[in-house]
Each structure stands twice: as structure tokens, then as C-alpha cells.
XYZ file of C-alpha atoms in Angstrom:
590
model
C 0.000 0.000 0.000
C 1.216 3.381 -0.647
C 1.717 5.627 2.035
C -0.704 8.963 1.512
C 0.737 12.237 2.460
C -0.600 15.776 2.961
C -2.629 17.227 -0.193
C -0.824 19.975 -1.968
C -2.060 22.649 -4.226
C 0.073 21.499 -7.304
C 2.520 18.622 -8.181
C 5.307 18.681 -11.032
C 5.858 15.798 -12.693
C 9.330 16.391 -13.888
C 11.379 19.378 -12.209
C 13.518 20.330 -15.804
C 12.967 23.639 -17.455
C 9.234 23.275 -17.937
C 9.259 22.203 -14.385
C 11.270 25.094 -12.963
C 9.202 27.411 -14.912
C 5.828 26.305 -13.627
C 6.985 26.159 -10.510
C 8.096 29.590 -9.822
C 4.882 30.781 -11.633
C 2.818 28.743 -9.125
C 4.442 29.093 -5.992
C 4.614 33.278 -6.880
C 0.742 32.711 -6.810
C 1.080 31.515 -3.259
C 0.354 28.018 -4.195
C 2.123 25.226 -2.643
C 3.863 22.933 -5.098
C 5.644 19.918 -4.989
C 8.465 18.982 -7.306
C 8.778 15.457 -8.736
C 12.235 14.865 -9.781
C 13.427 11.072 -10.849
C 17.166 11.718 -11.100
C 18.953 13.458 -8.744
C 19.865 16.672 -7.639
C 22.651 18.614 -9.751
C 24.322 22.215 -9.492
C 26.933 23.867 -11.686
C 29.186 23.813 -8.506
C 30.235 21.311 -7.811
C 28.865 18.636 -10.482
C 29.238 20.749 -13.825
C 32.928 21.818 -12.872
C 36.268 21.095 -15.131
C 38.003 18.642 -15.397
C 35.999 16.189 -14.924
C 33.016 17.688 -16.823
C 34.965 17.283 -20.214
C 35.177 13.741 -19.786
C 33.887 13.007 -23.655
C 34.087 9.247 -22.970
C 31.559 9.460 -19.984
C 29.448 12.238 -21.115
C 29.309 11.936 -24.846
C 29.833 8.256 -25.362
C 28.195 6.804 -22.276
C 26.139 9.591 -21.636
C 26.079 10.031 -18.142
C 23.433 12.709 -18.290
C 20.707 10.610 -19.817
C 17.748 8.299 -19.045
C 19.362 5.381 -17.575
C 17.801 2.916 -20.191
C 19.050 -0.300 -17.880
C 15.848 0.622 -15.693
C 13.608 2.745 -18.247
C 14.321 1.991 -21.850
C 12.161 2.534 -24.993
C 11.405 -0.090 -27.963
C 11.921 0.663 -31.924
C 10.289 -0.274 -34.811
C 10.011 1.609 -38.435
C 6.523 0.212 -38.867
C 4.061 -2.031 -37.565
C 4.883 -5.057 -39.368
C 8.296 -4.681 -37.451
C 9.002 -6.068 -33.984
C 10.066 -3.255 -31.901
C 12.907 -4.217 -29.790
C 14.373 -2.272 -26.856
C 16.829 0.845 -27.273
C 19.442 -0.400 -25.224
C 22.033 2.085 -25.740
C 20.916 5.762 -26.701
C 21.993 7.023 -29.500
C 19.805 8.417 -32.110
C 18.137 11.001 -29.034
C 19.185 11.710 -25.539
C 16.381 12.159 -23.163
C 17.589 13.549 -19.940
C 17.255 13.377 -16.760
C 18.344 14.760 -12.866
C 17.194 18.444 -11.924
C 17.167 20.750 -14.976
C 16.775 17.678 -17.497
C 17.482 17.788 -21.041
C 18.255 21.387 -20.854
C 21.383 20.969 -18.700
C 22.882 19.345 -21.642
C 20.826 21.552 -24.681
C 23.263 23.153 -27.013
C 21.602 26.783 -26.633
C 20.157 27.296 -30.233
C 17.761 29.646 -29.399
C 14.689 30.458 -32.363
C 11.223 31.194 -32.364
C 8.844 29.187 -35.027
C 7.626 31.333 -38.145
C 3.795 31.956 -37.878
C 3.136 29.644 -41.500
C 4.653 26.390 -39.326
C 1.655 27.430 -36.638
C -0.599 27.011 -39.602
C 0.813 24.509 -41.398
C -2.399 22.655 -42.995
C -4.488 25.803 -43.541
C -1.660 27.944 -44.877
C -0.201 25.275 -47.558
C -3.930 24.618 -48.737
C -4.510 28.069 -48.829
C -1.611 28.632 -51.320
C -0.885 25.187 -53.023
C -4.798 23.920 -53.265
C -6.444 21.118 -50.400
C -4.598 18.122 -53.050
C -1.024 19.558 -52.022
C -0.215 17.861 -48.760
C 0.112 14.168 -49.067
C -2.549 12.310 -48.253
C -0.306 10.182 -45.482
C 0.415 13.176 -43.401
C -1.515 14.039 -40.675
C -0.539 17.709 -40.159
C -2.472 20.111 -38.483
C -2.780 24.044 -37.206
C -1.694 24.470 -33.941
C -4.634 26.975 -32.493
C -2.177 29.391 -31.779
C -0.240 32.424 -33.811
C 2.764 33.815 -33.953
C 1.219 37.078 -32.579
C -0.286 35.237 -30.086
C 3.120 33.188 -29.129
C 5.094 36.737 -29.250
C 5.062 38.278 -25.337
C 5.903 34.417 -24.467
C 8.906 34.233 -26.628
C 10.045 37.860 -25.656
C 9.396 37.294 -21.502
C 11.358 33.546 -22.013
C 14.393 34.750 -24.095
C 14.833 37.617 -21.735
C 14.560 34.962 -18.885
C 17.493 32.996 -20.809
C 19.231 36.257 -22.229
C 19.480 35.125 -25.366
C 21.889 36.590 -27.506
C 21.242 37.839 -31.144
C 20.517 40.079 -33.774
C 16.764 41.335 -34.337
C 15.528 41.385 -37.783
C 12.313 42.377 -37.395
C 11.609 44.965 -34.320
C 8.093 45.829 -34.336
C 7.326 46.066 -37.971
C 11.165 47.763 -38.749
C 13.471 45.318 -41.034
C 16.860 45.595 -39.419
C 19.888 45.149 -41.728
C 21.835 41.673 -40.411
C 19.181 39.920 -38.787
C 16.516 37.320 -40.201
C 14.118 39.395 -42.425
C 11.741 36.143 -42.611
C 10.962 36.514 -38.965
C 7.972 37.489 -37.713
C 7.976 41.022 -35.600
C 9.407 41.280 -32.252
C 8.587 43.609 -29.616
C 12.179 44.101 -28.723
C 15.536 43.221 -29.799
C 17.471 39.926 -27.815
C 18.938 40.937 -24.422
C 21.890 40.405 -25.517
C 23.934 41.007 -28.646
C 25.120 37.749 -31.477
C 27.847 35.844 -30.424
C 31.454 36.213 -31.856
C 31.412 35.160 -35.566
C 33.646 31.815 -36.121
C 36.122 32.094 -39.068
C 34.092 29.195 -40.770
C 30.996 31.109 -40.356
C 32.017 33.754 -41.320
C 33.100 32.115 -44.660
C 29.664 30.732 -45.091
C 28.087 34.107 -44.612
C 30.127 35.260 -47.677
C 29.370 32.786 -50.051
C 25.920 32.773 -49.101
C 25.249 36.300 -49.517
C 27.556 36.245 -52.784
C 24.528 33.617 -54.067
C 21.881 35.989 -53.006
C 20.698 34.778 -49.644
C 20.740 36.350 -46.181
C 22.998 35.001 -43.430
C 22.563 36.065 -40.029
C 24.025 35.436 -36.527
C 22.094 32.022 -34.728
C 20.142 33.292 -31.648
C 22.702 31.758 -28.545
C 21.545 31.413 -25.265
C 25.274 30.420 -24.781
C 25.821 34.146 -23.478
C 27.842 37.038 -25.419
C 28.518 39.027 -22.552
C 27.342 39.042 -19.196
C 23.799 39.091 -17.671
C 21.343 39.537 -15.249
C 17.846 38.144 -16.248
C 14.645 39.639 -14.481
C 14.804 36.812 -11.565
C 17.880 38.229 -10.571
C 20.482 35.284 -11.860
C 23.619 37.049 -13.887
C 24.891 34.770 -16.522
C 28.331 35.388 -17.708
C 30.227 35.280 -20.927
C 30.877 32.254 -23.198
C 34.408 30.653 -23.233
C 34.121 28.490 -26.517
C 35.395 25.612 -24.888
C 33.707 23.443 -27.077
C 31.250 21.059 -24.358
C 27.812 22.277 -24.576
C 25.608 19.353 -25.736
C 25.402 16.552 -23.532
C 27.481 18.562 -20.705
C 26.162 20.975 -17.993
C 28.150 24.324 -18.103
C 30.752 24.662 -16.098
C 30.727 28.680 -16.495
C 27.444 30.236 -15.457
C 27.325 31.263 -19.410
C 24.681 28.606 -21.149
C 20.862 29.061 -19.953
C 20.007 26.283 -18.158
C 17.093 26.050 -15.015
C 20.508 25.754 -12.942
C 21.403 29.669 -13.990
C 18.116 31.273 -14.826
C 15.642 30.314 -12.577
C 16.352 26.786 -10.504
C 18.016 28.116 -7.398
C 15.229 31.237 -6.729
C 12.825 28.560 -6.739
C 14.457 26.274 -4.316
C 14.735 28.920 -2.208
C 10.699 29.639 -1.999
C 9.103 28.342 1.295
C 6.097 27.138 -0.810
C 8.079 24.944 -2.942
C 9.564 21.351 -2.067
C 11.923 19.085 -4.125
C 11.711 15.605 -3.804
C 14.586 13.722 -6.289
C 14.876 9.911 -6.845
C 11.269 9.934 -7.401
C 10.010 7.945 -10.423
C 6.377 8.880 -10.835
C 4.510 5.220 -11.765
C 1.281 6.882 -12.776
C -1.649 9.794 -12.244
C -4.222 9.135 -10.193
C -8.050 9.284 -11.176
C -11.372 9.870 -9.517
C -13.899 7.544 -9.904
C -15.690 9.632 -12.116
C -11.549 9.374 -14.438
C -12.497 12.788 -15.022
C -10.489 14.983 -12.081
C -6.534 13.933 -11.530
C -6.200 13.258 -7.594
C -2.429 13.305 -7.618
C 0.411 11.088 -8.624
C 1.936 7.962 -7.582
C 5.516 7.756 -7.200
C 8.102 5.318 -5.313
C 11.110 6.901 -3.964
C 15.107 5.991 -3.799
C 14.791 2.846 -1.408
C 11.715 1.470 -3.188
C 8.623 3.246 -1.161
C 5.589 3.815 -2.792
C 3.941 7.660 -2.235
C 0.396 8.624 -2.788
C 1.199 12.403 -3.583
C -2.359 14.164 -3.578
C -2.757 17.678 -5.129
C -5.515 19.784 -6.889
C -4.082 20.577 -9.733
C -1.765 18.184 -11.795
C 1.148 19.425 -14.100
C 2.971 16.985 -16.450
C 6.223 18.268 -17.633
C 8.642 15.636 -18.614
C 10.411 14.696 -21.643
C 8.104 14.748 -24.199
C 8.011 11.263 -25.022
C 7.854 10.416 -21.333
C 4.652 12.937 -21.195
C 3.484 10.440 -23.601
C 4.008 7.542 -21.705
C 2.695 8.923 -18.782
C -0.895 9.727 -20.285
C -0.916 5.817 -21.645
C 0.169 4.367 -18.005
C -2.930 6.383 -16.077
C -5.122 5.933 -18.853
C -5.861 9.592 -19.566
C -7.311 9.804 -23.393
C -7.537 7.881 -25.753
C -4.729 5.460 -27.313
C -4.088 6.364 -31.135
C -5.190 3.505 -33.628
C -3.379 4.151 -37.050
C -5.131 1.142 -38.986
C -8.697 3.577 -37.983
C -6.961 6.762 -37.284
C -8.920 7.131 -34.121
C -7.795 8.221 -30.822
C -5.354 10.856 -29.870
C -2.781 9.936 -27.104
C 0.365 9.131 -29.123
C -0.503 10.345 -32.607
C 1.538 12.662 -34.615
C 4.497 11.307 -33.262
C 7.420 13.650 -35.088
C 11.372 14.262 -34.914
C 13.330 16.188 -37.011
C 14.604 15.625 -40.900
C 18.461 16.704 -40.885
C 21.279 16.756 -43.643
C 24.768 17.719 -43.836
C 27.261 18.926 -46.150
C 31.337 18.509 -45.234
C 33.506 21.502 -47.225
C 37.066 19.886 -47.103
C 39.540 23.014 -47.195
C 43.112 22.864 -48.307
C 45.841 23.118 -45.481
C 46.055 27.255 -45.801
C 42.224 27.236 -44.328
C 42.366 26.575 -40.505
C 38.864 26.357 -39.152
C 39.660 25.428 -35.790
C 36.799 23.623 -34.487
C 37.908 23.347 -31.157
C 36.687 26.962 -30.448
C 32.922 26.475 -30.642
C 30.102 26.715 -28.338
C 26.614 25.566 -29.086
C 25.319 28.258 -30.650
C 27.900 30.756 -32.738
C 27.359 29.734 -36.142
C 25.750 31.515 -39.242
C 22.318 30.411 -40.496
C 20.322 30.995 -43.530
C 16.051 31.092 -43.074
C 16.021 31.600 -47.370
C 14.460 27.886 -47.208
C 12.686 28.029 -43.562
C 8.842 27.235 -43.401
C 7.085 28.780 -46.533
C 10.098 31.269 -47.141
C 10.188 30.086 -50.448
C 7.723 28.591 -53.317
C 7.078 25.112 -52.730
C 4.785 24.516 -55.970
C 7.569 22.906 -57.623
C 8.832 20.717 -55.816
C 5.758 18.963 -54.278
C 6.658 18.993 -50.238
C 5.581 21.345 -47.690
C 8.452 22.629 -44.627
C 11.862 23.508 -45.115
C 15.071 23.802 -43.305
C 17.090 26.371 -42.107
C 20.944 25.463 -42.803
C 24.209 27.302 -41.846
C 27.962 26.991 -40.382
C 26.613 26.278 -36.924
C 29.689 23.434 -35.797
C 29.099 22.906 -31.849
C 32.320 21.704 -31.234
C 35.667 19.829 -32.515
C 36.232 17.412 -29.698
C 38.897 14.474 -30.106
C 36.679 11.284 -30.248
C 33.592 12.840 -31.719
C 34.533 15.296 -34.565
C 37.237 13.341 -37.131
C 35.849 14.299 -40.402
C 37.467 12.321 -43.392
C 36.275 12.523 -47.138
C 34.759 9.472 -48.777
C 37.145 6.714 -49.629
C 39.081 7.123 -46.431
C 39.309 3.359 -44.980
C 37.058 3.233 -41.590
C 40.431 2.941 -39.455
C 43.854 1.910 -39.123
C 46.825 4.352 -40.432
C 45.401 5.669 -43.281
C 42.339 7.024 -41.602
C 44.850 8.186 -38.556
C 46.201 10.475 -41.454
C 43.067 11.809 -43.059
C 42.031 13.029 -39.328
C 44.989 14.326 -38.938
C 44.882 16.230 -42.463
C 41.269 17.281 -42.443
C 40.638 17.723 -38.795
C 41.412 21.785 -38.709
C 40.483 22.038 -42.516
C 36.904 21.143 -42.513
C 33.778 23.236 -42.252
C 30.028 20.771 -41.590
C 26.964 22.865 -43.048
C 24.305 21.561 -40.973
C 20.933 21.198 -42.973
C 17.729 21.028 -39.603
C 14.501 20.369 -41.462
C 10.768 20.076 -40.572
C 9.303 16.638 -39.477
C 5.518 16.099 -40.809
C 3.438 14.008 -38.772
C 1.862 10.893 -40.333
C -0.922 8.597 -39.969
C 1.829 6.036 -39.707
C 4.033 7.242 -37.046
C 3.210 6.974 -33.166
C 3.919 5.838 -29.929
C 1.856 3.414 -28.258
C 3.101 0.872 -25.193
C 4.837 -1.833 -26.256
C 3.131 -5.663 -25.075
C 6.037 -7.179 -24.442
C 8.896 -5.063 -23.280
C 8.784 -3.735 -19.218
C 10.559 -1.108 -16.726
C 12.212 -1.657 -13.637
C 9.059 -1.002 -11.610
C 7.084 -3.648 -13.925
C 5.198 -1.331 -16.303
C 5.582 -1.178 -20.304
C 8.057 0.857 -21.675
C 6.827 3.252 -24.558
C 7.162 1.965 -28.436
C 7.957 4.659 -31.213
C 7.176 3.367 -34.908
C 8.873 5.315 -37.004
C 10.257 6.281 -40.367
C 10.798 9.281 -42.566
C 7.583 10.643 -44.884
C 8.953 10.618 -48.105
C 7.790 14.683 -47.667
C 10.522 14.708 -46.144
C 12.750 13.015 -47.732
C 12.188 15.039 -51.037
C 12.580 18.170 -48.943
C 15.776 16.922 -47.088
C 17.268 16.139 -51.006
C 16.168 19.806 -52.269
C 17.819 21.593 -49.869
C 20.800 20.145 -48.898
C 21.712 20.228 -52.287
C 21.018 23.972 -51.943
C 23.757 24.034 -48.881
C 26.182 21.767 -51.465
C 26.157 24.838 -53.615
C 27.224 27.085 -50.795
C 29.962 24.950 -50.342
C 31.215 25.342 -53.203
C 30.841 28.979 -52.903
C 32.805 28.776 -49.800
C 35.954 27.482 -51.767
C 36.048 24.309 -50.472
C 38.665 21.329 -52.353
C 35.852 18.818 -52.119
C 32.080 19.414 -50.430
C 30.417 15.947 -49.963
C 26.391 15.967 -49.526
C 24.219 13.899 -47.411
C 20.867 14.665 -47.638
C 18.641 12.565 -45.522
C 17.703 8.940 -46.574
C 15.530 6.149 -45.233
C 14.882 4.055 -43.471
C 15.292 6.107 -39.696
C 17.412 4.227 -37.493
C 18.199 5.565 -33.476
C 21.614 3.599 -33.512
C 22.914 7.423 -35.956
C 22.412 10.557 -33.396
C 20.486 13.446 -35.169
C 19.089 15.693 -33.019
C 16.832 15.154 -29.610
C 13.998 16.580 -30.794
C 11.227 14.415 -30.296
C 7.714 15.894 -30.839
C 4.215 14.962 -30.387
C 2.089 12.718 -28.890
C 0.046 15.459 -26.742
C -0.305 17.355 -29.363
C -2.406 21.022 -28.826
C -5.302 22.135 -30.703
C -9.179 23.603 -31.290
C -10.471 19.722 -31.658
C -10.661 17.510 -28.926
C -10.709 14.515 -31.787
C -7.373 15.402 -33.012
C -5.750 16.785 -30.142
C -4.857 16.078 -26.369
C -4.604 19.460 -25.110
C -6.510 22.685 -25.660
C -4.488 25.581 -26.814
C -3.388 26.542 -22.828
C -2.312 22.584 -22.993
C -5.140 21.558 -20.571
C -6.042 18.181 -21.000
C -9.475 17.717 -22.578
C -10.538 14.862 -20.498
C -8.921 16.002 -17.122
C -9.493 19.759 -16.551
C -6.952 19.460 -13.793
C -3.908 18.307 -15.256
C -1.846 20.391 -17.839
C 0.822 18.857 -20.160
C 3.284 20.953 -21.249
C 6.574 20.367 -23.830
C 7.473 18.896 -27.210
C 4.866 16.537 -26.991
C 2.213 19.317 -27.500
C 3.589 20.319 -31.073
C 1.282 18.726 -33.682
C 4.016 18.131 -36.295
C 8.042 19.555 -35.801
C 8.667 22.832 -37.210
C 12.202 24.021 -38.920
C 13.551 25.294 -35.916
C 14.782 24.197 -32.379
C 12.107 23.122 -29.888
C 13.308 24.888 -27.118
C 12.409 28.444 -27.520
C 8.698 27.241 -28.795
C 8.669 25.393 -25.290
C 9.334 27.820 -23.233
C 6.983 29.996 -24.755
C 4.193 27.350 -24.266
C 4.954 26.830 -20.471
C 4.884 30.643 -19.767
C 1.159 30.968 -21.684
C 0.229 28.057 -19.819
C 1.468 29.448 -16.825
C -0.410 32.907 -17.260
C -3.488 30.972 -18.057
C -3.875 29.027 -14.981
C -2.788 31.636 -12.379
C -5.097 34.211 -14.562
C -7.930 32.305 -15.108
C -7.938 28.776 -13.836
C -7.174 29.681 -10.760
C -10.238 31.717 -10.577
C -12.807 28.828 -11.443
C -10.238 25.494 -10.538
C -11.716 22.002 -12.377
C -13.096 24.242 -15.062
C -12.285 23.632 -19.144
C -10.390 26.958 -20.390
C -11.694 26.012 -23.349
C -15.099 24.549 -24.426
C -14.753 21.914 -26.641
């Protein structure tokens, strides 16, 4: 039997940078919130500190800062006729976990999503005709604008102190930034990182072929800060570890710098860590959440009760989570029915390697995660798609994170896998090679989902989640068009040799690509093809909120994280504003 404890006003499921948000939000409205953390505790002093936090075989190889997939793996399959079989070793994504989660170890690329990709069915029928979009893809509007997601993307970069240059301020085209973006009330907090030498390359041959480069949005800092909570950031040191690493200098936004230790501080708030939450509790009537479940450290089972319910986990955990209490309905692709687990999306990426001669020294090793050069020319609906029969884009750029030893050993095709010869290539090419990375869109299909597997179980005796997977070939045709467009950058750029590799089928999670998993929960105006309302309150629970990637109906060009962020803080405003005012009642009627 699990032990019952004292009935709290909220509970966070998940204490990362969704968590850490909604908590402070709460907890300012004089609620009193309890934190559900499964990893442990962290701090930048003393667990993010050098030398030991540039161990690349522990961090980067056996990822130390990830889901610990002995006790809580997920299964694979490309599509149902597959047997999906346990990810035993993470590779292709990195969910995290411990305090501050996946955004301990984020790289710090920063952007907000164009206001098309927040209408992506109604704007591509609108301009291509209803036949456009193929008939596999299950893509849909969001509910939401980018007018209406503006005040949450300014109030959460100014929380991070993102650094950039504007390119749109209210209307006013500024000369240097991104004129495809949507106007800002402001400009970023703080200004664009220090141009790398082979960014600044690509700017010049991408501008010399008529496109506009501009600096990526960092919230790896460019100078020192002091956000509205009161937590100063400082200054970036390139040192090459920000994905998959905490940061060791107070300069990437994490909840650890930003916001984490002024909510640990607030008497209404309490942390529990090493607490794996097994499910969400019902009423009889399975339409009001009573609180969580959870079993502690040494094995204890917890009733914790609370009136109001926030899940804010990794998004496919959010997922999993849902399908474990039996909140919604599964997803059935052979009917198309349901909605917990559908549109199930990632992200379509492509590279091209410029191979320099010896008189072009890139060095790599003075990178952060964000301090490249980016192009937006093929972002969203940017450009005219009637053509080439796909709908999204990608953005592309110079945006290299880092040249570390066992990671980064580029080597041009033909170069044997190992062994002297391809000792020598590293040696020859390591300093003289530039990676144009190529981050597309990811449409959601009637195909792809995440259900719980029948066979496959966690430490604590409950299923683990399944992802079926595989590209659209949408995708794939977009992935080919535009990475060839980055190929002819290269080439622009001088380089002795650029080598292309657009994206190709069939997925596989054993090749990393990026950790952007989306869907699942997604947000909308229709309760039949969405989870959450567009405040992210659950349809079928009033109390409980789920908030993160998971909400996102289908993945847009850009980063998730800035697009998060901004969801939590308009969720935030809408409970303490109005649910608070009228608690078990929908925000929206369905």
C-alpha cells in the first residue's frame, strides 16, 4: 500500500525547465507545489565543474546525463509489421534526466517558429490547393499564432538572455538579422555571439549567391547578464562542451542559472529527487486527476495528492505517462482514431562537409553551441514550394558545436574506416573542414506513433513506450532539395571537395540526429485530433496540464526549445489568470 501524504495545491511531474518554470509561476501565486524529480539533484558547482566535466568518454559516449535505459528503456520499430525491440544504448536522441533535465545538456540554439509552421495545414492549402499535402500526413494548425506566441517568446528569451541580432523589431526590417521573422517587440537581451572564421566564410558565399545570413540566436551568453529573476549569466568561453554537458561557467541558460536556485529557495516549494512517478491518479468519475503515484530511492511507494496536476517531462515520457494512467484515448493508425500518441514527429536533418586545403584553418575546437551563421532563405514557406511537391523547409548554416577528439574526425569518402590511413586523413582534415548543418521540418503521419509496447517492461514492472517510425517521403524530397542547396554554398565557400548527405531512409536511433522528439500530446481547437486545448489543458482532465514537445502537432524548422518555453509561460499565465479563478473548469469549451 502506498503511504498517503498531505494534499498539496500542485505537483510537477518532472522538475527540468518546464518544471522550474511552472513552478516559480505557481508558488509566486502563493500556491504550494511539490516537485517530482526522478534523477537526482545537480548544481553547476560542484557537479558541472572542469576537469571532470569534459570527460567526452563518460558524457558523450556513455552519456552520463541521460535516461538510464538499464531501468527505463524505450522499444523501436520503423513500422508495424516490425518487432520493436528495446533501445538499449541511446543514441539516435538523448532524453535527460536529474534536476534541470534535457536542458542541462541543450546546445543553446535559441529560435522562435515562423507563424506559416503554426498554420501549417491551412496555410499550404490556402496557397498550393487542399490536393497539395500528401494524403499520409496528418498535419495540423496548432490553435495558436505567432502574434499570439510573441510576449511568451520575448518574456522567455529575456529569462534565458538570449543573444542575437533582431531582424524584425516591431514592424522595422533591421539590416543583419533574419528578415523572414515574424515582428518582435524588442531586440534579444543580448547582442550575437562572436562570428567563427568558418561562419564567417559561409556568410560570404551565401550572400555572394543571393541569400541572407545572419548570426544564430545563442543562449550560450555574449557578454554578461542579469535576467529579471535576478540570476547574472556570464560570458561564453568556446570551450567546445555544450551538448550533452552541464556548463561549467554560469554562461549557457540552463534552469541551474536562470531560474532553478530562486525557486528552491521559496518556502512554498519542495523538491523531492529519486522519485520515479509510476502513474496519475483518477477519480472515480476518471475525469479529475487526484495526484500522482511515485516510489522513492529505497523502493517506497507515495500517494502524492494535489488539486491541480502538471505533467512536464520529456516529451516522449509525457506520452508515456498519459498511456500508463489511462488519460485519453490510445491512437489507432489502422482507424486513425484516438489521440494519445498520434503525430508522433522528430526532425529531418542533412549535412554537407567543405574539405579546405591546409592554408584554411577552421579550428573547431573553439565552438560553443550556438555561434554559427544560419540561412532562413528555405525556412517554413520562405520560399515557393509549388515545384517541388513537399511542404516545410530547413534552415541550414555553419553552426559546428564543437571539434572534440573522439567525436569530430571528419574524413572525405574513400578514407578506410580505421587503421593508419584514416589516422592520417584526421589528422589532415581535422582543422580544414567546415560541416553545413541542414535542420529540417518533421511532418506528422498517420503512420508514425507511440503506443506501449506488449512485451517489453521497466524496472518497476510497467511497459516501456514503443515509437514506430520512419521518414515521410515529404521529407525526404525536402531533405534532397535543400541540402543540395547548402552543397552549392559549399562550393561557394571554396572548399577542395564538399560531400552531400541529404537525408535517406529508413530512420534508425543507432545514428544521433538531433533530440527533438515531438508529439504525442499534441495542442489544438479539436478535442478529436488533439490532447490538449491551446493553454495545454487536457481535454478529459481539466486538472492536469501537459506541457513540452509533446504538445507540437508536427516539428517545425527550428529548435524546440524556444517554442517550449513559450508554451509553459502561456500556460502558466493561463492558470494563475484564469484557472485559478474557477479550478476544475475547461479553459476552453470543446
Amino acid at each position: 500500500m502506498a503511504t498517503r501524504l498531505k494534499e498539496v495545491d500542485a505537483v510537477l511531474v518532472g522538475v527540468g525547465l518546464v518544471g522550474t518554470m511552472l513552478g516559480r509561476e505557481l508558488t509566486r501565486a502563493g500556491l504550494k507545489v511539490v516537485g517530482l524529480e526522478r534523477g537526482n539533484a545537480q548544481a553547476t558547482v560542484p557537479d558541472f565543474q572542469g576537469p571532470h566535466m569534459h570527460d567526452e568518454l563518460r558524457y558523450s559516449v556513455r552519456k552520463a546525463l541521460m535516461q538510464d535505459n538499464t531501468k527505463e528503456a524505450m522499444t523501436f520499430r520503423n513500422n508495424v509489421n516490425q518487432v520493436a525491440l528495446p533501445i538499449r544504448r541511446w543514441e539516435g536522441f538523448l532524453p535527460g534526466t536529474g534536476l534541470g533535465g534535457a536542458a542541462v545538456h541543450w546546445n543553446g540554439q535559441t529560435y522562435r517558429f515562423q507563424d506559416d509552421e503554426f498554420k501549417m495545414r491551412s496555410h499550404n492549402e490556402q496557397r498550393y490547393g487542399k490536393g497539395f499535402i500528401d494524403a499520409e500526413l496528418n498535419v495540423q494548425d496548432w490553435g495558436v499564432t505567432a502574434a499570439d506566441m510573441e510576449p511568451y517568446y520575448d518574456r522567455f528569451e529575456y529569462l534565458l538572455g538570449t543573444s542575437g541580432l533582431a531582424g524584425n523589431v516591431k514592424g522595422q526590417k533591421i539590416a543583419g538579422g533574419n528578415p523572414f521573422e515574424n515582428p518582435r517587440s524588442r531586440p534579444y537581451p543580448t547582442p550575437p555571439m562572436k562570428e567563427p572564421y568558418g561562419s564567417a566564410i559561409f556568410r560570404k558565399a551565401a550572400a555572394s549567391l543571393g541569400y541572407h545570413p545572419f548570426p544564430q540566436p545563442s543562449s550560450n551568453l555574449s557578454q554578461p547578464y542579469t535576467n529579471p529573476e535576478g540570476m547574472t549569466l556570464q560570458s561564453c568561453m568556446f570551450c567546445g562542451y555544450c551538448e550533452r554537458y552541464g556548463c561549467e561557467h554560469y554562461a549557457k541558460s540552463s534552469p541551474q542559472t536562470i531560474l532553478l536556485p530562486v525557486l528552491l529557495k521559496d518556502k512554498n516549494f519542495t523538491l523531492r529527487t529519486q522519485s520515479q512517478v509510476l502513474r496519475i491518479n483518477l477519480a472515480k468519475d476518471k475525469k479529475t486527476a487526484t495526484g500522482v503515484t511515485y516510489v522513492d530511492a529505497a523502493g517506497r511507494e507515495f500517494e502524492q495528492p494535489a488539486k491541480l496536476v502538471i505533467l512536464c517531462s520529456f516529451a516522449l515520457n509525457n506520452v508515456r505517462m498519459l498511456l500508463l494512467s489511462g488519460i485519453g484515448q490510445p491512437y489507432d493508425p489502422k482507424t486513425g482514431q484516438g489521440v494519445v500518441g498520434r503525430n508522433y514527429a522528430y526532425q529531418t536533418m542533412g549535412a554537407a562537409q567543405v574539405f579546405f586545403d591546409e592554408s584554411v584553418n577552421i579550428n573547431p575546437f573553439m565552438r560553443s553551441g550556438a555561434s554559427g551563421t544560419v540561412i532562413a532563405d528555405f525556412v517554413g514557406d520562405n520560399f515557393d514550394h509549388g515545384p517541388h511537391k513537399f511542404i516545410g523547409g530547413a534552415y541550414m548554416g555553419e553552426v559546428m558545436s564543437h571539434g572534440r577528439p573522439i567525436e569530430f574526425h571528419p574524413t572525405p569518402p574513400g578514407t578506410p574506416a580505421w587503421g593508419a590511413k584514416w589516422k592520417e586523413a584526421v589528422v589532415r582534415h581535422y582543422n580544414h573542414t567546415a560541416v553545413l548543418t541542414v535542420h529540417g521540418t518533421s511532418m506528422s503521419s498517420r503512420s508514425n506513433y507511440l503506443d506501449l509496447d506488449p512485451t517489453y517492461k521497466d524496472a518497476w514492472g510497467q511497459p516501456l513506450l514503443r515509437i514506430t517510425f520512419d521518414f515521410p517521403a515529404n521529407d525526404l524530397r525536402m531533405s534532397a532539395f535543400i541540402t543540395d542547396k547548402a552543397a552549392a554554398i559549399g562550393r561557394a565557400m571554396g572548399g577542395r571537395q564538399v560531400v552531400a548527405s541529404p537525408r535517406k531512409g529508413p530512420y534508425t536511433v543507432t545514428q544521433y540526429q538531433t533530440t527533438h522528439n515531438t508529439g504525442g500530446t499534441v495542442m489544438g481547437l479539436d478535442p478529436r485530433t488533439s490532447v490538449v486545448n491551446r493553454y495545454l489543458q487536457s481535454w478529459d482532465v481539466p486538472n492536469l496540464f501537459v506541457i513540452g514537445a509533446s504538445n507540437f502537432p508536427q516539428n517545425a524548422t527550428y529548435n524546440p526549445t524556444d517554442t517550449v518555453g513559450a508554451l509553459a509561460y502561456m500556460a502558466a499565465e493561463a492558470i494563475v489568470s484564469r484557472y485559478l479563478k474557477a479550478p476544475g473548469q475547461a479553459l476552453v469549451q470543446a
